[in-house]
Short mmCIF file of C-alpha atoms in Angstrom, two decimals:
data_model
loop_
_atom_site.label_atom_id
_atom_site.label_comp_id
_atom_site.label_asym_id
_atom_site.label_seq_id
_atom_site.Cartn_x
_atom_site.Cartn_y
_atom_site.Cartn_z
CA VAL O 25 -50.89 57.61 -4.29
CA THR O 26 -48.58 60.30 -3.01
CA GLY O 27 -49.31 63.48 -1.10
CA VAL O 28 -52.49 62.15 0.53
CA GLN O 29 -53.29 63.31 4.03
CA THR O 30 -55.49 61.16 6.22
CA CYS O 31 -57.68 62.00 9.13
CA ALA O 32 -60.20 59.95 11.08
CA LEU O 33 -63.35 61.92 11.87
CA PRO O 34 -66.65 60.83 13.36
CA ILE O 35 -69.00 60.87 10.36
CA SER O 36 -72.49 59.76 9.49
CA LEU O 37 -73.17 57.53 6.49
CA GLY O 38 -76.91 57.74 6.18
CA SER O 39 -78.54 56.10 9.17
CA GLN O 40 -75.25 54.65 10.43
CA SER O 41 -73.07 56.95 12.50
CA MET O 42 -69.40 56.39 13.07
CA ALA O 43 -69.29 58.83 15.98
CA GLY O 44 -67.43 57.19 18.81
CA GLY O 45 -66.59 54.23 16.58
CA VAL O 46 -63.31 55.48 15.14
CA THR O 47 -60.78 54.35 17.68
CA GLY O 48 -57.91 53.41 15.42
CA THR O 49 -58.33 49.65 15.61
CA ASP O 50 -59.23 47.83 12.42
CA ASN O 51 -62.33 46.23 13.96
CA ASP O 52 -63.90 49.59 14.85
CA ILE O 53 -63.64 51.23 11.43
CA GLU O 54 -66.70 50.65 9.25
CA ALA O 55 -66.11 53.10 6.42
CA VAL O 56 -63.37 55.12 4.78
CA LEU O 57 -64.20 58.53 3.32
CA PHE O 58 -62.00 59.98 0.57
CA ASP O 59 -61.86 63.44 -0.93
CA VAL O 60 -61.87 63.32 -4.74
CA GLY O 61 -60.23 66.32 -6.46
CA GLY O 62 -56.45 66.01 -6.36
CA VAL O 63 -56.69 62.88 -4.19
CA ILE O 64 -58.47 60.31 -6.39
CA VAL O 65 -59.03 62.37 -9.57
CA ARG O 66 -56.31 64.37 -11.29
CA LEU O 67 -57.26 68.00 -11.76
CA ASP O 68 -55.76 70.08 -14.53
CA ASP O 69 -53.81 73.16 -13.42
CA ILE O 70 -56.38 75.73 -12.29
CA ALA O 71 -54.62 78.31 -14.47
CA THR O 72 -56.09 76.54 -17.52
CA LEU O 73 -59.42 78.13 -16.58
CA GLY O 74 -57.96 81.49 -17.65
CA PRO O 75 -56.77 84.71 -16.02
CA PHE O 76 -58.75 85.96 -13.02
CA ASN O 77 -58.58 89.76 -12.82
CA GLY O 78 -55.29 89.50 -14.71
CA HIS O 79 -53.86 86.84 -12.37
CA THR O 80 -52.34 83.92 -14.27
CA GLN O 81 -50.39 82.17 -11.50
CA SER O 82 -52.00 79.01 -10.15
CA GLN O 83 -51.68 79.94 -6.48
CA ALA O 84 -53.27 83.36 -6.97
CA ILE O 85 -56.17 81.77 -8.86
CA LYS O 86 -56.57 79.07 -6.16
CA ASP O 87 -56.75 81.81 -3.51
CA ILE O 88 -59.46 83.65 -5.47
CA TRP O 89 -61.33 80.38 -6.14
CA ALA O 90 -61.32 79.38 -2.46
CA ARG O 91 -63.00 82.64 -1.39
CA CYS O 92 -65.37 83.02 -4.34
CA GLU O 93 -69.08 83.12 -3.50
CA ILE O 94 -69.93 82.43 -7.17
CA VAL O 95 -67.99 79.15 -6.99
CA ARG O 96 -69.65 78.29 -3.69
CA SER O 97 -73.11 78.97 -5.12
CA HIS O 98 -72.40 76.73 -8.10
CA GLU O 99 -70.81 73.88 -6.15
CA THR O 100 -73.69 73.84 -3.68
CA GLY O 101 -76.22 73.56 -6.50
CA ALA O 102 -77.69 77.06 -6.15
CA LEU O 103 -76.38 78.37 -9.49
CA SER O 104 -76.69 76.73 -12.92
CA ALA O 105 -73.58 76.05 -15.01
CA GLU O 106 -74.55 78.74 -17.51
CA ALA O 107 -75.18 81.37 -14.83
CA PHE O 108 -71.96 80.36 -13.07
CA ALA O 109 -69.91 80.81 -16.26
CA GLY O 110 -71.48 84.18 -17.05
CA ARG O 111 -70.96 85.52 -13.53
CA MET O 112 -67.35 84.27 -13.37
CA VAL O 113 -66.39 85.84 -16.70
CA GLU O 114 -67.96 89.15 -15.69
CA ALA O 115 -66.75 89.23 -12.06
CA TYR O 116 -63.14 88.34 -12.87
CA ALA O 117 -62.76 90.19 -16.20
CA MET O 118 -61.83 86.94 -17.93
CA ASN O 119 -60.73 87.28 -21.53
CA CYS O 120 -63.15 84.68 -22.90
CA SER O 121 -66.83 84.09 -23.45
CA PRO O 122 -68.91 82.32 -20.79
CA GLN O 123 -69.14 79.33 -23.18
CA ASP O 124 -65.34 79.16 -23.48
CA PHE O 125 -64.91 79.38 -19.72
CA LEU O 126 -67.51 76.65 -19.21
CA ALA O 127 -65.73 74.37 -21.71
CA ARG O 128 -62.43 74.85 -19.81
CA PHE O 129 -64.20 74.29 -16.52
CA CYS O 130 -65.81 71.05 -17.77
CA ALA O 131 -62.37 69.76 -18.85
CA TRP O 132 -60.69 70.62 -15.52
CA PRO O 133 -61.19 67.20 -13.82
CA ARG O 134 -59.16 64.55 -15.60
CA GLU O 135 -58.76 60.83 -14.95
CA VAL O 136 -58.59 58.72 -11.82
CA LEU O 137 -55.03 59.02 -10.55
CA PRO O 138 -52.81 56.00 -11.25
CA GLY O 139 -52.66 53.72 -8.24
CA SER O 140 -55.94 54.93 -6.71
CA GLU O 141 -57.98 51.91 -7.73
CA ALA O 142 -55.29 49.50 -6.56
CA MET O 143 -55.05 51.35 -3.23
CA LEU O 144 -58.81 51.11 -2.72
CA ASN O 145 -58.83 47.43 -3.70
CA ASP O 146 -56.07 46.75 -1.15
CA LEU O 147 -58.27 47.97 1.70
CA ASP O 148 -60.32 45.55 3.76
CA PRO O 149 -63.31 44.52 1.62
CA LYS O 150 -65.54 44.72 4.70
CA LEU O 151 -65.03 48.49 4.79
CA GLN O 152 -67.57 50.72 3.09
CA MET O 153 -65.81 53.03 0.62
CA ALA O 154 -67.26 56.53 0.24
CA CYS O 155 -66.18 59.77 -1.39
CA LEU O 156 -66.87 63.34 -0.39
CA SER O 157 -66.37 66.03 -2.99
CA ASN O 158 -66.91 69.71 -3.52
CA THR O 159 -68.28 69.34 -7.00
CA CYS O 160 -71.08 70.46 -9.25
CA ASP O 161 -73.67 68.61 -11.26
CA ILE O 162 -71.96 69.33 -14.58
CA HIS O 163 -68.62 67.91 -13.40
CA TRP O 164 -70.23 64.82 -11.96
CA ARG O 165 -72.24 64.19 -15.14
CA THR O 166 -69.50 64.97 -17.68
CA GLN O 167 -66.16 64.05 -16.20
CA VAL O 168 -64.48 60.96 -17.56
CA ALA O 169 -63.80 59.69 -14.05
CA SER O 170 -67.39 59.82 -12.75
CA ALA O 171 -68.24 56.28 -13.93
CA ASP O 172 -65.08 55.00 -12.25
CA LEU O 173 -65.95 56.86 -9.04
CA ALA O 174 -69.45 55.42 -8.97
CA ARG O 175 -67.92 51.96 -9.35
CA LEU O 176 -65.15 52.50 -6.77
CA PHE O 177 -67.26 54.12 -4.05
CA GLN O 178 -70.39 52.60 -2.61
CA ARG O 179 -71.52 56.04 -1.43
CA GLN O 180 -70.87 59.45 -2.95
CA PHE O 181 -71.43 62.65 -0.99
CA LEU O 182 -71.38 65.49 -3.51
CA SER O 183 -71.62 69.12 -2.42
CA TYR O 184 -74.19 70.13 -5.01
CA GLN O 185 -76.72 67.59 -3.70
CA PRO O 186 -77.14 68.69 -0.05
CA GLY O 187 -76.11 72.29 -0.77
CA LEU O 188 -73.12 72.03 1.60
CA MET O 189 -69.36 72.09 1.02
CA GLN O 190 -66.15 71.09 2.71
CA PRO O 191 -64.92 72.39 5.11
CA ASP O 192 -68.41 73.28 6.44
CA VAL O 193 -68.91 71.19 9.56
CA GLU O 194 -72.48 70.39 8.47
CA MET O 195 -71.11 68.58 5.40
CA TYR O 196 -69.59 65.93 7.66
#
């Protein structure tokens, strides 16, 4: 898998804390935590969601997306998929119906990236594999890759469940 950045952080996996246990030696590491979107799962180009206030370039849309409180509300489980779609279409003057936007949004996550499963299988089997993702209920339930992710990762930390997102410190 190319373009993956790694970082060792003290994290808590339920009742087990890794704080102070990540020293860089193989014997001290108990779990490996992976992001999902763009790291393990291929995402379609964000521009496929449609123009945002007339912006059609991927980077401009990513910048809007990253700061959007509507997105945050949805990905932390505070806003239903239908309400999310309606608010996005209205707030960003999108040239589609909320149903069309929601269909594009549901199709945004694609498949597990080639090589990801092999990479995970090459890691020490004693390590606990976990994923952390800013995601919503509808993506987790409908994406093709969700069954693979449940199989590949013993633990899944999904933003819509605790109502927290990356990079919020509380999420870790």
